[in-house]
Each structure stands twice: as structure tokens, then as C-alpha cells.
XYZ file of N, CA and C in Angstrom:
699
model
N 22.068 32.936 -16.551
C 22.609 32.480 -15.344
C 21.521 32.496 -14.222
N 20.695 33.574 -14.185
C 19.725 33.664 -13.099
C 18.694 32.608 -13.290
N 18.357 32.307 -14.421
C 17.365 31.174 -14.659
C 17.832 29.913 -14.038
N 19.111 29.519 -14.007
C 19.635 28.325 -13.453
C 19.538 28.372 -11.854
N 19.794 29.576 -11.409
C 19.907 29.807 -9.964
C 18.578 29.433 -9.243
N 17.466 29.882 -9.875
C 16.125 29.778 -9.281
C 15.754 28.322 -8.962
N 15.816 27.354 -9.962
C 15.625 25.947 -9.574
C 16.526 25.497 -8.541
N 17.805 25.724 -8.625
C 18.771 25.221 -7.694
C 18.511 25.724 -6.308
N 18.026 27.054 -6.182
C 17.722 27.648 -4.891
C 16.497 26.923 -4.228
N 15.589 26.650 -5.106
C 14.396 25.913 -4.562
C 14.788 24.459 -4.126
N 15.647 23.846 -4.849
C 16.165 22.528 -4.454
C 16.855 22.618 -3.128
N 17.779 23.677 -2.966
C 18.475 23.841 -1.717
C 17.477 24.031 -0.512
N 16.367 24.700 -0.857
C 15.386 24.845 0.254
C 14.801 23.496 0.690
N 14.597 22.582 -0.297
C 14.259 21.217 0.019
C 15.288 20.504 0.900
N 16.580 20.655 0.597
C 17.670 20.117 1.339
C 17.627 20.664 2.712
N 17.429 21.983 2.878
C 17.401 22.628 4.142
C 16.287 22.130 5.032
N 15.093 21.902 4.369
C 13.934 21.457 5.140
C 14.188 20.016 5.660
N 14.955 19.153 4.855
C 15.282 17.853 5.318
C 16.240 17.857 6.503
N 17.218 18.805 6.380
C 18.170 18.856 7.439
C 17.540 19.266 8.784
N 16.621 20.276 8.684
C 15.899 20.760 9.905
C 15.045 19.554 10.466
N 14.418 18.794 9.541
C 13.629 17.659 9.951
C 14.450 16.599 10.736
N 15.692 16.382 10.290
C 16.535 15.398 10.960
C 16.869 15.937 12.310
N 17.235 17.171 12.465
C 17.436 17.780 13.721
C 16.224 17.667 14.662
N 15.079 18.055 14.232
C 13.863 17.968 14.990
C 13.494 16.567 15.485
N 13.861 15.600 14.637
C 13.606 14.123 15.030
C 14.510 13.787 16.221
N 15.718 14.178 16.151
C 16.666 13.966 17.257
C 16.152 14.657 18.656
N 15.329 15.615 18.442
C 14.868 16.404 19.631
C 13.451 15.841 20.103
N 12.973 14.871 19.451
C 11.731 14.244 19.700
C 10.472 15.092 19.189
N 10.746 16.120 18.374
C 9.585 16.996 17.952
C 9.130 16.341 16.561
N 8.496 15.234 16.605
C 8.227 14.402 15.489
C 7.144 15.079 14.539
N 6.169 15.700 15.147
C 5.175 16.504 14.426
C 5.812 17.667 13.508
N 6.668 18.335 14.021
C 7.367 19.407 13.346
C 8.349 18.868 12.377
N 8.948 17.665 12.665
C 9.848 17.033 11.733
C 9.073 16.607 10.521
N 7.835 16.108 10.694
C 7.040 15.701 9.536
C 6.631 16.962 8.758
N 6.381 18.118 9.358
C 5.836 19.269 8.684
C 7.032 19.781 7.857
N 8.265 19.574 8.197
C 9.421 20.022 7.314
C 9.633 19.018 6.221
N 9.258 17.724 6.412
C 9.352 16.831 5.243
C 8.323 17.184 4.217
N 7.060 17.535 4.699
C 6.053 17.998 3.778
C 6.488 19.345 3.083
N 7.203 20.199 3.842
C 7.633 21.450 3.144
C 8.708 21.121 2.145
N 9.489 20.130 2.473
C 10.515 19.743 1.437
C 9.893 19.153 0.194
N 8.739 18.407 0.373
C 8.061 17.783 -0.820
C 7.491 18.965 -1.629
N 7.033 19.968 -0.962
C 6.538 21.225 -1.720
C 7.631 21.790 -2.607
N 8.813 21.986 -1.937
C 9.915 22.601 -2.700
C 10.455 21.523 -3.821
N 10.301 20.278 -3.570
C 10.752 19.243 -4.538
C 9.861 19.232 -5.806
N 8.564 19.563 -5.567
C 7.582 19.629 -6.689
C 7.974 20.797 -7.611
N 8.215 21.955 -6.864
C 8.385 23.152 -7.674
C 9.726 23.399 -8.247
N 10.759 22.682 -7.785
C 12.057 22.918 -8.382
C 12.142 22.355 -9.805
N 11.577 21.094 -10.013
C 11.493 20.580 -11.362
C 10.547 21.360 -12.194
N 9.359 21.906 -11.652
C 8.455 22.701 -12.416
C 9.063 23.897 -12.884
N 9.876 24.571 -11.983
C 10.438 25.812 -12.343
C 11.528 25.615 -13.382
N 12.223 24.574 -13.345
C 13.295 24.267 -14.369
C 12.688 24.113 -15.783
N 11.517 23.459 -15.806
C 10.879 23.149 -17.055
C 10.190 24.475 -17.605
N 9.654 25.337 -16.660
C 9.025 26.560 -17.160
C 10.086 27.603 -17.587
N 11.184 27.606 -16.895
C 12.292 28.537 -17.238
C 13.149 28.013 -18.322
N 13.025 26.704 -18.681
C 13.802 26.015 -19.673
C 15.312 26.077 -19.310
N 15.466 25.741 -18.040
C 16.864 25.788 -17.380
C 17.279 24.692 -16.650
N 17.168 23.418 -17.311
C 17.622 22.272 -16.668
C 19.153 22.108 -16.734
N 19.726 21.573 -15.676
C 21.195 21.400 -15.715
C 21.616 20.197 -15.027
N 22.749 19.552 -15.407
C 23.242 18.348 -14.824
C 23.413 18.540 -13.340
N 23.937 19.619 -12.969
C 24.279 19.962 -11.610
C 22.901 19.999 -10.747
N 21.866 20.503 -11.333
C 20.528 20.506 -10.795
C 19.968 19.141 -10.473
N 20.174 18.252 -11.440
C 19.655 16.865 -11.339
C 20.415 16.221 -10.135
N 21.687 16.294 -10.057
C 22.471 15.777 -8.899
C 22.065 16.371 -7.628
N 21.903 17.726 -7.567
C 21.528 18.407 -6.293
C 20.128 17.931 -5.884
N 19.302 17.772 -6.813
C 17.841 17.298 -6.473
C 17.917 15.933 -5.818
N 18.748 15.042 -6.344
C 18.879 13.688 -5.699
C 19.498 13.751 -4.287
N 20.509 14.582 -4.179
C 21.132 14.668 -2.809
C 20.091 15.244 -1.857
N 19.355 16.272 -2.225
C 18.337 16.847 -1.348
C 17.247 15.919 -0.984
N 16.857 15.074 -2.062
C 15.711 14.149 -1.791
C 16.243 13.012 -0.830
N 17.489 12.583 -0.853
C 17.942 11.609 -0.008
C 17.979 12.056 1.448
N 18.215 13.330 1.667
C 18.162 13.943 3.015
C 16.719 14.051 3.482
N 15.853 14.601 2.698
C 14.547 15.021 3.165
C 13.666 13.713 3.129
N 13.801 12.929 2.075
C 12.902 11.748 1.971
C 13.557 10.361 2.311
N 14.794 10.369 2.605
C 15.541 9.158 2.979
C 16.027 9.212 4.360
N 16.896 10.080 4.774
C 17.510 10.157 6.112
C 16.414 10.786 7.141
N 15.635 11.718 6.747
C 14.732 12.326 7.651
C 13.686 11.356 8.175
N 12.956 10.668 7.337
C 12.027 9.635 7.875
C 12.682 8.538 8.559
N 13.836 8.185 8.112
C 14.575 7.038 8.850
C 15.011 7.470 10.169
N 15.424 8.728 10.368
C 15.798 9.199 11.652
C 14.552 9.319 12.577
N 13.513 9.804 11.972
C 12.182 9.908 12.719
C 11.830 8.502 13.306
N 11.878 7.521 12.516
C 11.555 6.156 13.000
C 12.472 5.578 14.037
N 13.779 5.895 13.763
C 14.774 5.489 14.703
C 14.633 6.167 16.047
N 14.474 7.333 16.047
C 14.228 8.140 17.393
C 12.881 7.861 17.973
N 11.909 7.524 17.275
C 10.649 7.166 17.796
C 10.614 5.873 18.451
N 11.316 4.908 17.906
C 11.329 3.533 18.372
C 12.475 3.293 19.349
N 13.436 4.110 19.476
C 14.594 3.902 20.277
C 14.212 3.658 21.785
N 13.277 4.478 22.359
C 12.940 4.224 23.775
C 12.341 2.805 23.997
N 11.880 2.176 23.033
C 11.317 0.805 23.224
C 12.344 -0.243 22.866
N 12.995 -0.079 21.733
C 13.937 -1.051 21.202
C 15.367 -0.872 21.523
N 15.703 0.346 22.057
C 17.136 0.560 22.270
C 17.769 0.810 20.946
N 19.085 0.463 20.856
C 19.924 0.575 19.726
C 19.458 -0.278 18.506
N 18.594 -1.305 18.812
C 18.096 -2.131 17.649
C 17.290 -1.275 16.747
N 16.777 -0.174 17.290
C 15.913 0.766 16.400
C 16.822 1.349 15.209
N 18.131 1.209 15.361
C 18.972 1.639 14.311
C 18.885 0.944 12.987
N 18.131 -0.186 13.072
C 17.831 -0.864 11.742
C 16.900 -0.070 10.893
N 16.233 0.885 11.418
C 15.339 1.739 10.675
C 16.119 2.619 9.659
N 17.381 2.822 10.086
C 18.239 3.667 9.244
C 18.632 3.102 7.899
N 18.372 1.745 7.762
C 18.529 1.113 6.445
C 17.783 1.767 5.307
N 16.559 2.394 5.765
C 15.761 3.009 4.690
C 16.471 4.163 4.014
N 17.315 4.845 4.811
C 18.123 5.939 4.161
C 19.036 5.374 3.001
N 19.676 4.255 3.306
C 20.550 3.660 2.267
C 19.762 3.176 1.036
N 18.726 2.583 1.304
C 17.878 1.990 0.144
C 17.147 3.186 -0.567
N 16.907 4.252 0.103
C 16.352 5.366 -0.533
C 17.534 6.131 -1.526
N 18.695 6.111 -1.021
C 19.820 6.673 -1.943
C 19.872 5.627 -3.142
N 19.793 4.372 -2.886
C 19.905 3.435 -4.073
C 18.738 3.773 -4.988
N 17.560 3.887 -4.429
C 16.299 4.183 -5.350
C 16.600 5.477 -6.092
N 17.090 6.495 -5.521
C 17.324 7.707 -6.261
C 18.382 7.603 -7.364
N 19.469 6.835 -7.045
C 20.449 6.615 -8.018
C 19.971 5.821 -9.283
N 19.109 4.893 -8.960
C 18.483 4.078 -10.091
C 17.577 4.971 -10.945
N 16.915 5.839 -10.210
C 15.924 6.730 -10.953
C 16.717 7.682 -11.959
N 17.880 8.110 -11.534
C 18.691 8.976 -12.342
C 19.154 8.380 -13.670
N 19.307 7.069 -13.684
C 19.829 6.364 -14.844
C 18.888 5.454 -15.620
N 17.569 5.466 -14.999
C 16.517 4.637 -15.634
C 15.687 5.441 -16.622
N 15.791 5.102 -17.866
C 15.037 5.864 -18.854
C 13.473 5.521 -18.933
N 13.113 4.600 -18.153
C 11.730 4.132 -18.169
C 10.775 4.979 -17.313
N 11.274 5.871 -16.429
C 10.569 6.616 -15.381
C 10.321 8.061 -15.647
N 9.893 8.353 -16.993
C 9.659 9.669 -17.347
C 8.270 10.142 -16.836
N 7.265 9.297 -17.074
C 5.833 9.562 -16.586
C 5.317 8.581 -15.686
N 6.098 7.818 -15.079
C 5.643 6.745 -14.106
C 6.870 6.381 -13.276
N 6.690 5.527 -12.263
C 7.833 5.127 -11.439
C 7.955 3.538 -11.545
N 9.178 3.171 -11.331
C 9.431 1.756 -11.126
C 9.956 1.605 -9.673
N 9.073 1.199 -8.807
C 9.426 1.232 -7.424
C 8.765 2.340 -6.761
N 8.590 2.260 -5.417
C 7.857 3.282 -4.742
C 8.822 4.593 -4.656
N 8.159 5.692 -4.941
C 8.972 7.031 -4.880
C 9.335 7.366 -3.418
N 10.569 7.934 -3.281
C 11.036 8.311 -1.917
C 10.101 9.261 -1.235
N 9.591 10.350 -1.823
C 8.617 11.271 -1.106
C 7.354 10.474 -0.561
N 6.847 9.529 -1.309
C 5.699 8.735 -0.892
C 6.124 7.893 0.402
N 7.261 7.313 0.365
C 7.790 6.484 1.544
C 7.947 7.411 2.738
N 8.365 8.592 2.525
C 8.739 9.561 3.610
C 7.419 10.007 4.229
N 6.376 10.309 3.384
C 5.106 10.749 4.014
C 4.532 9.531 4.742
N 4.626 8.260 4.283
C 4.035 7.093 4.971
C 4.623 7.031 6.405
N 5.963 7.187 6.551
C 6.604 6.980 7.827
C 6.477 8.242 8.654
N 6.369 9.386 8.045
C 6.229 10.668 8.796
C 4.941 10.602 9.587
N 3.931 10.130 8.955
C 2.587 10.124 9.608
C 2.521 9.117 10.778
N 3.133 7.985 10.614
C 3.270 7.004 11.679
C 3.955 7.611 12.917
N 5.122 8.255 12.626
C 5.985 8.731 13.761
C 5.262 9.912 14.421
N 4.287 10.429 13.870
C 3.471 11.522 14.621
C 2.484 11.008 15.611
N 2.356 9.765 15.514
C 1.281 9.145 16.508
C 1.843 9.041 17.927
N 0.974 9.113 18.820
C 1.402 8.989 20.285
C 1.869 7.607 20.633
N 2.843 7.502 21.522
C 3.424 6.195 21.976
C 2.341 5.253 22.404
N 1.148 5.709 22.709
C 0.102 4.775 23.327
C -0.327 3.669 22.373
N 0.044 3.956 20.980
C -0.323 2.991 20.000
C 0.686 1.799 20.085
N 1.779 1.938 20.673
C 2.755 0.886 20.778
C 2.605 0.188 22.109
N 1.462 -0.437 22.285
C 1.101 -1.096 23.577
C 2.048 -2.245 23.896
N 2.555 -2.926 23.002
C 3.414 -4.047 23.142
C 4.689 -3.979 22.327
N 5.805 -4.428 22.869
C 7.036 -4.386 22.111
C 7.093 -4.926 20.677
N 6.246 -6.014 20.513
C 6.197 -6.722 19.209
C 5.681 -5.780 18.211
N 4.867 -4.693 18.577
C 4.469 -3.759 17.561
C 5.601 -2.801 17.105
N 6.473 -2.601 17.951
C 7.685 -1.848 17.501
C 8.508 -2.644 16.600
N 8.685 -4.020 16.850
C 9.397 -4.889 15.948
C 8.658 -4.952 14.609
N 7.290 -4.986 14.696
C 6.492 -5.043 13.433
C 6.781 -3.911 12.486
N 7.029 -2.693 13.105
C 7.257 -1.531 12.345
C 8.696 -1.640 11.786
N 9.633 -2.226 12.429
C 11.003 -2.394 11.810
C 10.813 -3.429 10.645
N 10.028 -4.405 10.763
C 9.770 -5.375 9.680
C 9.087 -4.574 8.481
N 8.188 -3.745 8.863
C 7.487 -2.946 7.770
C 8.518 -2.027 7.087
N 9.460 -1.524 7.841
C 10.517 -0.671 7.223
C 11.352 -1.513 6.223
N 11.524 -2.806 6.523
C 12.305 -3.594 5.451
C 11.426 -3.834 4.287
N 10.150 -3.928 4.429
C 9.203 -3.986 3.188
C 9.350 -2.718 2.456
N 9.402 -1.553 3.092
C 9.604 -0.315 2.412
C 10.956 -0.288 1.590
N 12.004 -0.787 2.237
C 13.270 -0.883 1.539
C 13.149 -1.681 0.246
N 12.300 -2.833 0.262
C 12.094 -3.548 -0.926
C 11.293 -2.853 -1.978
N 10.155 -2.228 -1.530
C 9.236 -1.504 -2.446
C 9.998 -0.318 -3.076
N 10.934 0.248 -2.444
C 11.612 1.392 -2.974
C 12.432 0.992 -4.263
N 12.850 -0.230 -4.281
C 13.710 -0.623 -5.341
C 13.256 -1.844 -6.203
N 11.937 -2.178 -5.860
C 11.257 -3.376 -6.576
C 10.958 -2.973 -8.062
N 10.894 -3.910 -8.844
C 10.587 -3.785 -10.339
C 9.093 -3.821 -10.384
N 8.408 -2.893 -9.703
C 6.951 -2.815 -9.665
C 6.507 -1.392 -10.218
N 5.667 -1.325 -11.218
C 5.235 -0.028 -11.657
C 4.327 0.656 -10.748
N 4.625 1.965 -10.574
C 3.712 2.814 -9.796
C 3.341 4.048 -10.624
N 2.044 4.366 -10.721
C 1.641 5.501 -11.516
C 2.105 6.862 -10.901
N 2.256 7.809 -11.804
C 2.567 9.158 -11.452
C 1.618 10.107 -11.966
N 1.384 11.184 -11.377
C 0.518 12.257 -11.887
C 0.942 12.810 -13.208
N 2.276 12.585 -13.616
C 2.736 12.963 -14.915
C 2.097 12.199 -16.041
N 1.566 10.944 -15.748
C 0.954 10.188 -16.686
C -0.578 10.231 -16.636
N -1.070 11.385 -16.278
C -2.520 11.552 -15.982
C -3.330 11.151 -17.220
N -2.844 11.557 -18.390
C -3.738 11.332 -19.642
C -3.841 9.809 -19.857
N -2.811 9.042 -19.532
C -2.885 7.582 -19.781
C -3.539 6.860 -18.611
N -3.415 7.341 -17.399
C -3.868 6.621 -16.244
C -4.979 7.473 -15.512
N -5.826 8.144 -16.331
C -6.691 9.026 -15.837
C -7.771 8.406 -14.805
N -8.322 7.254 -15.233
C -9.326 6.597 -14.374
C -8.693 6.136 -12.935
N -7.498 5.541 -13.082
C -6.776 5.114 -11.908
C -6.439 6.286 -10.962
N -6.037 7.317 -11.532
C -5.516 8.509 -10.721
C -6.772 9.108 -10.063
N -7.892 9.222 -10.823
C -9.064 9.820 -10.271
C -9.561 8.929 -9.059
N -9.649 7.667 -9.262
C -10.006 6.706 -8.224
C -9.067 6.823 -7.032
N -7.752 6.949 -7.151
C -6.855 7.205 -6.126
C -7.230 8.422 -5.344
N -7.436 9.543 -6.062
C -7.693 10.880 -5.399
C -9.070 10.800 -4.680
N -10.034 10.043 -5.207
C -11.269 9.931 -4.492
C -11.048 9.189 -3.208
N -10.292 8.194 -3.243
C -10.012 7.347 -1.993
C -9.286 8.288 -0.950
N -8.392 9.137 -1.494
C -7.595 10.027 -0.535
C -8.554 11.027 0.074
N -9.526 11.502 -0.580
C -10.480 12.526 -0.056
C -11.231 11.839 1.127
N -11.626 10.579 0.884
C -12.391 9.879 1.976
C -11.486 9.554 3.220
N -10.249 9.133 2.941
C -9.302 8.820 4.038
C -8.913 10.133 4.757
N -8.640 11.211 4.084
C -8.266 12.479 4.746
C -9.409 12.933 5.617
N -10.633 12.903 5.038
C -11.787 13.305 5.836
C -12.040 12.508 7.073
N -11.815 11.203 6.954
C -12.059 10.346 8.102
C -10.947 10.632 9.213
N -9.760 10.811 8.807
C -8.541 11.053 9.770
C -8.823 12.505 10.480
N -9.272 13.433 9.687
C -9.492 14.772 10.312
C -10.689 14.635 11.344
N -11.778 13.915 10.851
C -12.839 13.699 11.736
C -12.436 13.101 13.103
N -11.632 12.039 12.934
C -11.106 11.440 14.227
C -10.188 12.299 15.035
N -9.357 13.145 14.413
C -8.575 14.039 15.124
C -9.412 15.037 15.947
N -10.434 15.519 15.258
C -11.368 16.400 16.024
C -12.081 15.723 17.173
N -12.504 14.460 16.926
C -13.281 13.703 17.870
C -12.394 13.345 19.085
N -11.184 12.967 18.832
C -10.295 12.563 19.907
C -9.451 13.721 20.457
N -9.528 14.928 19.822
C -8.702 16.022 20.287
C -7.159 15.751 20.160
N -6.826 15.030 19.118
C -5.421 14.739 18.834
C -5.056 15.114 17.453
N -4.401 16.186 17.186
C -3.967 16.585 15.806
C -3.143 15.510 15.087
N -2.468 14.568 15.807
C -1.662 13.608 15.221
C -2.479 12.704 14.191
N -3.803 12.522 14.512
C -4.563 11.638 13.648
C -4.813 12.350 12.313
N -4.784 13.603 12.238
C -4.905 14.343 10.968
C -3.686 14.160 10.062
N -2.509 14.053 10.737
C -1.267 13.820 10.010
C -1.209 12.451 9.486
N -1.958 11.478 10.187
C -1.885 10.062 9.809
C -2.561 9.953 8.448
N -3.351 10.838 8.080
C -4.023 10.784 6.767
C -3.006 10.609 5.615
N -1.760 11.153 5.846
C -0.735 10.907 4.779
C -0.358 9.456 4.709
N -0.231 8.759 5.875
C 0.164 7.367 5.892
C -0.980 6.526 5.255
N -2.212 6.886 5.548
C -3.401 6.188 4.992
C -3.449 6.284 3.481
N -3.204 7.587 2.986
C -3.183 7.776 1.533
C -2.018 7.061 0.798
N -0.919 7.005 1.474
C 0.174 6.275 0.724
C -0.030 4.785 0.782
N -0.641 4.296 1.891
C -0.901 2.847 1.915
C -1.932 2.532 0.836
N -2.929 3.308 0.708
C -3.912 3.149 -0.381
C -3.265 3.198 -1.788
N -2.232 4.051 -1.957
C -1.529 4.173 -3.225
C -0.711 2.905 -3.460
N -0.135 2.340 -2.505
C 0.670 1.089 -2.624
C -0.254 -0.023 -2.949
N -1.356 -0.167 -2.234
C -2.259 -1.272 -2.400
C -2.779 -1.191 -3.899
N -3.249 0.082 -4.299
C -3.785 0.163 -5.621
C -2.834 -0.160 -6.687
N -1.514 0.174 -6.524
C -0.572 -0.148 -7.526
C -0.267 -1.602 -7.609
N -0.221 -2.250 -6.331
C 0.012 -3.728 -6.390
C -1.186 -4.504 -7.022
N -2.315 -4.027 -6.874
C -3.530 -4.682 -7.446
C -3.392 -4.470 -8.949
N -2.915 -3.331 -9.452
C -2.802 -3.101 -10.853
C -1.614 -4.003 -11.492
N -0.626 -4.152 -10.645
C 0.501 -4.862 -11.164
C 0.176 -6.381 -11.176
N -0.855 -6.839 -10.381
C -1.176 -8.266 -10.331
C -2.314 -8.579 -11.332
N -2.933 -7.646 -11.947
C -4.000 -7.920 -12.890
C -3.452 -8.581 -14.156
N -4.212 -9.444 -14.765
C -3.740 -10.139 -15.975
C -3.474 -9.113 -17.120
N -2.359 -9.377 -17.805
C -2.032 -8.504 -18.912
C -2.888 -8.959 -20.138
N -3.257 -7.956 -20.916
C -4.016 -8.205 -22.129
C -3.138 -8.641 -23.279
């Protein structure tokens, strides 16, 4: 019984991080809201790992994991974007909340899709959350014109599509098969993270360091789209 409690407790920590992130977003504390999304991603990684190591998977754990993920990686980033854009777009910023619904659909499809054991079909919700979390940490100065805010709403619609698109995305679980691609991705991430941190130091804005998450996920999406478009042998 104790073996089953440990993974579920870790998953509950993920859900708690997501709930705190939603609250912080409503208070305008976007940087800390993103920190709790990252903390949720940490717990999300270790709940499945602990279940496998302890050999204690459970149907309840699978369902709890999806519920926690929809809060942390669906509702939290959607609420961040809504609260971030609302001073500019008013209630039209509520369109950003569609990502929460499409994230729930993505997670439901994942639970019943037998093709996603060592790769993904569609963009994973944690990756989408990190992408938007980094954007919402940026200062309002980047939104110099209203059309930029509307462009981000349009980009959120693209995220909704990518979450549920029949597009293959590689996973670290498939490292043996996709070793070259994953190493290339990690090398690009090192460069992007280094550049963003250097910019943060140069401009004395820690927000630019957090934007490295957005840059890395954008690189991840572009790389997978290029792989999906290459001719099949």
C-alpha cells in the first residue's frame, strides 16, 4: 500500500504546484507562477519514474496524473496568458483559456492512444506550458502595439492545434532510436539558454533567463516539424 501512496503523493504535489501557479497568475506574479509550473514539471517527471521503480502503477494514479497535468500544464499557462493580456485586450483575452480545454483533450487522447509509449503524437502539455510561461514572464514593454497581443492570441490557437495534431514529436524515452536528433536538440538548447542568460545579465532583467524555456520549446517544435516534413524512405 505504501508503494502506491508515494507516486500518488508526488502527483498531488504536481497538482498543488499548478493550483498555486493559477493563483499567482491572478495576482500578476507571473515569474513565480512560472516557477511553480516548472516545479510541477519536476514532480510530473518523478511520479512516473517512482511508479516504475517501485513497480506500483495504478489506474487511479494514471487518472490523477492527467488531472494534475491539466491544472499545471493546461489551466495555469492559460490563466497566465489571460491575466497577462487582459490589461491590453480586456475580456477578449479570455480566448487564451481555450488552451486549457485543448490541453484536457490532449491528455485524454494520450491516455487511450497506444502509439505514445516512447514518443508523442502532438505537442506534449508540459512543453506547451513552458513555452507560454516564458513569454508571460517578459515585461509589458515587449507589447508595444495592440496587434502584438492579438498575435499572441493567434499563436495560442496554433498551440491548441499542435497539442492535438497528428504530428510525431520525439521523446527522451526514445533516446536509443532518436539519439542523433535528441543530441542535436540538446546542443541547440545549450546555445539558446546560454544566449538568454547572457542577455539577462547584460540587460539586468531576470525575465530573459526564463525566456530560454520558450526558445527551447520553439526549437523543439521547429525541429519536429522539419522531421515530419522530410521524405519518408
